[in-house]
Short mmCIF file of C-alpha atoms in Angstrom, two decimals:
data_model
loop_
_atom_site.label_atom_id
_atom_site.label_comp_id
_atom_site.label_asym_id
_atom_site.label_seq_id
_atom_site.Cartn_x
_atom_site.Cartn_y
_atom_site.Cartn_z
CA MET A 1 -89.18 125.11 -39.86
CA SER A 2 -88.27 121.44 -39.40
CA PHE A 3 -90.78 118.88 -38.13
CA THR A 4 -90.12 115.55 -36.43
CA ARG A 5 -92.66 112.78 -36.76
CA HIS A 6 -93.49 110.03 -34.23
CA VAL A 7 -92.64 112.04 -31.08
CA GLY A 8 -94.93 113.39 -28.40
CA LYS A 9 -95.88 113.39 -24.74
CA HIS A 10 -98.19 111.40 -22.48
CA GLY A 11 -98.77 113.81 -19.65
CA ASP A 12 -95.28 115.05 -18.85
CA ARG A 13 -93.51 111.91 -20.12
CA LYS A 14 -91.83 111.81 -23.51
CA VAL A 15 -92.99 109.05 -25.81
CA ALA A 16 -92.24 107.67 -29.25
CA ILE A 17 -95.44 106.71 -31.08
CA VAL A 18 -94.77 103.25 -32.50
CA PHE A 19 -98.28 102.78 -33.94
CA ARG A 20 -100.59 105.78 -34.48
CA GLU A 21 -103.58 103.45 -34.36
CA VAL A 22 -104.00 99.94 -33.00
CA PRO A 23 -105.63 97.67 -35.62
CA GLY A 24 -109.30 97.34 -34.75
CA GLU A 25 -109.00 100.02 -32.06
CA ALA A 26 -108.58 103.34 -33.85
CA HIS A 27 -108.90 105.25 -30.55
CA MET A 28 -105.82 103.52 -29.13
CA CYS A 29 -102.12 103.76 -30.02
CA LEU A 30 -98.89 102.01 -29.02
CA VAL A 31 -96.11 104.08 -27.50
CA THR A 32 -92.82 103.58 -25.70
CA TYR A 33 -91.56 105.89 -22.95
CA THR A 34 -88.14 106.90 -24.26
CA GLU A 35 -86.75 108.11 -20.92
CA THR A 36 -87.12 104.64 -19.37
CA LEU A 37 -85.32 102.74 -22.14
CA ASN A 38 -81.91 101.17 -21.67
CA GLN A 39 -79.07 102.95 -23.41
CA HIS A 40 -78.53 100.08 -25.88
CA VAL A 41 -82.09 100.66 -27.17
CA HIS A 42 -82.60 104.37 -26.52
CA ASP A 43 -79.81 105.74 -28.70
CA PRO A 44 -80.51 103.61 -31.82
CA LEU A 45 -84.24 104.33 -31.44
CA ILE A 46 -83.70 108.10 -31.39
CA LYS A 47 -81.39 107.86 -34.41
CA CYS A 48 -84.03 105.80 -36.20
CA ILE A 49 -86.71 108.41 -35.54
CA GLU A 50 -84.48 111.19 -36.86
CA SER A 51 -83.35 109.23 -39.92
CA ASP A 52 -84.90 109.48 -43.37
CA ILE A 53 -86.29 105.96 -42.98
CA GLY A 54 -88.02 106.88 -39.73
CA GLN A 55 -89.40 110.19 -40.98
CA ASN A 56 -90.69 108.63 -44.20
CA SER A 57 -92.44 105.71 -42.47
CA GLU A 58 -96.17 105.99 -41.89
CA HIS A 59 -95.76 104.02 -38.67
CA LEU A 60 -92.54 104.13 -36.68
CA ALA A 61 -92.85 100.36 -36.15
CA ASP A 62 -91.97 99.77 -39.81
CA ALA A 63 -88.63 101.55 -39.37
CA LEU A 64 -87.92 100.03 -35.93
CA ASN A 65 -88.37 96.55 -37.38
CA ARG A 66 -85.44 97.29 -39.73
CA THR A 67 -83.26 99.05 -37.14
CA TYR A 68 -81.16 97.19 -34.59
CA ALA A 69 -80.32 97.74 -30.96
CA LYS A 70 -76.69 97.62 -29.88
CA ASP A 71 -77.01 93.89 -29.10
CA GLY A 72 -78.00 93.17 -32.72
CA ARG A 73 -81.71 92.54 -32.23
CA PRO A 74 -84.43 94.50 -34.07
CA ILE A 75 -85.58 97.35 -31.84
CA LEU A 76 -89.25 96.53 -32.31
CA GLN A 77 -88.62 92.99 -31.08
CA VAL A 78 -86.71 94.26 -28.04
CA LEU A 79 -89.50 96.69 -27.10
CA HIS A 80 -92.04 93.87 -27.32
CA LEU A 81 -90.02 91.30 -25.38
CA GLU A 82 -89.08 93.77 -22.64
CA GLY A 83 -92.66 95.01 -22.23
CA GLN A 84 -91.85 98.54 -23.35
CA LEU A 85 -94.85 98.91 -25.67
CA LYS A 86 -97.82 100.53 -23.93
CA LYS A 87 -101.36 100.94 -25.25
CA VAL A 88 -102.67 104.46 -24.64
CA GLN A 89 -105.73 106.38 -25.83
CA THR A 90 -104.87 108.64 -28.76
CA SER A 91 -106.72 111.53 -27.11
CA GLN A 92 -104.16 111.44 -24.26
CA ILE A 93 -101.13 111.77 -26.54
CA VAL A 94 -99.92 115.22 -27.55
CA MET A 95 -97.70 115.21 -30.61
CA THR A 96 -94.73 117.59 -30.53
CA PRO A 97 -93.45 117.84 -34.11
CA SER A 98 -91.61 121.07 -33.26
CA PRO A 99 -90.85 123.01 -30.06
CA ASN A 100 -93.61 125.56 -30.74
CA GLN A 101 -96.26 123.26 -32.19
CA THR A 102 -98.47 120.60 -30.63
CA ILE A 103 -101.51 118.60 -31.71
CA ARG A 104 -103.45 115.77 -30.09
CA LEU A 105 -102.86 112.41 -31.75
CA ASP A 106 -106.57 111.67 -32.23
CA GLU A 107 -106.95 114.97 -34.11
CA LEU A 108 -103.85 114.26 -36.19
CA ASN A 109 -105.12 110.79 -37.06
CA LYS A 110 -108.42 112.25 -38.22
CA ILE A 111 -106.66 114.76 -40.47
CA LEU A 112 -104.36 112.10 -41.95
CA ASP A 113 -107.28 109.72 -42.56
CA GLU A 114 -109.22 112.47 -44.36
CA MET A 115 -106.16 113.24 -46.48
CA GLN A 116 -105.77 109.58 -47.42
CA GLN A 117 -109.46 109.32 -48.30
CA GLY A 118 -109.16 112.45 -50.42
CA GLU A 119 -106.17 111.05 -52.30
CA SER A 120 -108.01 107.77 -52.86
CA ALA A 121 -111.03 109.66 -54.17
CA VAL A 122 -108.92 111.69 -56.59
CA LYS A 123 -107.18 108.53 -57.84
CA ARG A 124 -110.51 106.73 -58.28
CA LEU A 125 -111.96 109.63 -60.27
CA GLN A 126 -108.90 109.59 -62.52
CA GLU A 127 -109.29 105.85 -63.08
CA LEU A 128 -112.96 106.31 -63.98
CA ASP A 129 -112.08 109.12 -66.34
CA ASP A 130 -109.41 106.98 -68.01
CA SER A 131 -111.80 104.04 -68.44
CA ARG A 132 -114.68 105.87 -70.10
CA GLY A 133 -113.78 104.34 -73.43
CA LEU A 134 -113.29 107.64 -75.30
CA GLN A 135 -110.27 107.37 -77.55
CA ASP A 136 -108.48 109.73 -79.86
CA PRO A 137 -108.82 108.37 -83.44
CA ALA A 138 -105.20 109.34 -84.13
CA ASP A 139 -104.08 107.18 -81.18
CA VAL A 140 -106.07 104.23 -82.54
CA VAL A 141 -104.38 104.57 -85.95
CA ARG A 142 -100.92 104.76 -84.36
CA ARG A 143 -101.57 101.61 -82.33
CA MET A 144 -102.89 99.73 -85.38
CA ARG A 145 -99.79 100.65 -87.37
CA GLY A 146 -97.40 99.77 -84.56
CA ASN A 147 -96.83 103.33 -83.30
CA GLN A 148 -95.50 104.36 -86.70
CA ASN A 149 -95.88 107.85 -88.05
CA PRO A 150 -99.40 108.67 -89.27
CA VAL A 151 -100.00 107.84 -92.95
CA THR A 152 -101.09 110.79 -95.04
CA PRO A 153 -103.91 109.86 -97.45
CA THR A 154 -102.69 109.91 -101.05
CA GLY A 155 -105.67 108.50 -102.87
CA ASP A 156 -104.37 104.96 -102.41
CA LEU A 157 -107.20 103.04 -100.70
CA LEU A 158 -104.92 101.02 -98.42
CA GLY A 159 -102.13 103.58 -98.18
CA ASP A 160 -99.62 101.19 -99.80
CA GLN A 161 -97.70 103.98 -101.54
CA ALA A 162 -97.39 105.92 -98.31
CA LEU A 163 -96.30 102.80 -96.42
CA ALA A 164 -93.73 101.98 -99.09
CA LYS A 165 -92.27 105.48 -98.86
CA GLN A 166 -92.16 105.15 -95.11
CA ARG A 167 -90.25 101.86 -95.36
CA ILE A 168 -87.74 103.46 -97.74
CA ASP A 169 -87.22 106.39 -95.38
CA GLN A 170 -86.66 103.98 -92.49
CA ALA A 171 -84.18 101.90 -94.53
CA GLN A 172 -82.23 104.99 -95.56
CA LYS A 173 -82.12 106.18 -91.99
CA MET A 174 -80.82 102.80 -90.81
CA GLU A 175 -78.20 102.83 -93.58
CA ARG A 176 -76.96 106.26 -92.50
CA GLU A 177 -76.79 105.10 -88.89
CA ALA A 178 -74.88 101.97 -89.92
CA LYS A 179 -72.33 104.03 -91.83
CA GLY A 180 -71.91 106.28 -88.82
CA LEU A 181 -71.34 103.27 -86.55
CA MET A 182 -68.77 101.80 -88.96
CA ALA A 183 -66.91 105.10 -89.09
CA GLU A 184 -66.91 105.32 -85.29
CA ALA A 185 -65.69 101.72 -85.04
CA GLN A 186 -62.82 102.47 -87.40
CA ARG A 187 -61.89 105.57 -85.40
CA LEU A 188 -61.78 103.56 -82.17
CA MET A 189 -59.73 100.86 -83.87
CA ASP A 190 -57.19 103.43 -85.09
CA GLU A 191 -56.91 104.88 -81.60
CA ALA A 192 -56.36 101.40 -80.16
CA LYS A 193 -53.58 100.71 -82.66
CA SER A 194 -51.86 104.00 -81.85
CA LEU A 195 -51.97 103.20 -78.13
CA ASP A 196 -50.88 99.56 -78.39
CA PRO A 197 -50.34 98.04 -81.86
CA SER A 198 -50.06 94.53 -80.42
CA ALA A 199 -53.47 94.74 -78.73
CA ALA A 200 -55.39 95.59 -81.89
CA PRO A 201 -57.35 92.62 -83.33
CA THR A 202 -56.25 91.22 -86.68
CA PRO A 203 -58.47 92.53 -89.51
CA ALA A 204 -60.89 89.98 -90.93
CA VAL A 205 -59.45 90.33 -94.46
CA GLU A 206 -55.98 89.47 -93.23
CA VAL A 207 -57.30 86.47 -91.31
CA LYS A 208 -58.98 85.13 -94.45
CA ALA A 209 -55.80 85.63 -96.50
CA THR A 210 -53.75 83.78 -93.89
CA LYS A 211 -56.17 80.84 -93.91
CA ALA A 212 -56.09 80.75 -97.70
CA ARG A 213 -52.27 80.62 -97.73
CA LYS A 214 -52.25 77.78 -95.18
CA THR A 215 -54.79 75.83 -97.25
CA ARG A 216 -52.76 76.22 -100.43
CA ALA A 217 -49.63 75.11 -98.55
CA LYS A 218 -51.35 71.93 -97.37
CA VAL A 219 -52.60 71.13 -100.87
CA SER A 220 -49.15 71.62 -102.38
CA VAL A 221 -47.69 69.23 -99.83
#
């Protein structure tokens, strides 16, 4: 079943809830009566409500401030300037997220506030748990050695032999990777020559030989 946020009724009049709660007056909300809006505002406003931006906004006002009426002005600004924003008690607004489901706005606000407080509490507990100072010794060693592989004790007090072996392994790995890159570069160069011999760059060895010949020619002159 699909649900549509930010829509409801005030008595028998359809409204769009622009702000679920008025700052400093949690028992009040700001709404606009959609059936009384001019066409140049009504249609873009409805599209905004139904859009992903509108449905993902905590307050419809955030989306309306980024959506424009047909005359190019932000819808939220138009509603304010034309006096279309009305302050109403949340207990008088019935939300209609779907045709067969209704809930009073004050009850919905209470549920949403409790959910937000619950999420904040869970996040705070996680932060406290993360900051207790208990650390895995293996993680400490990895950080001290620059996230390198753990060194296996070999009787060497400082682990120099193990570190030396590790450096050799890393060097050999880099050498293999370099050879692979050179082979791939040569393959790409061969393909380029087969496609367009004139576009292939002149090999460095040939460039050096050419320079050497020119130098000898100048000296002989």
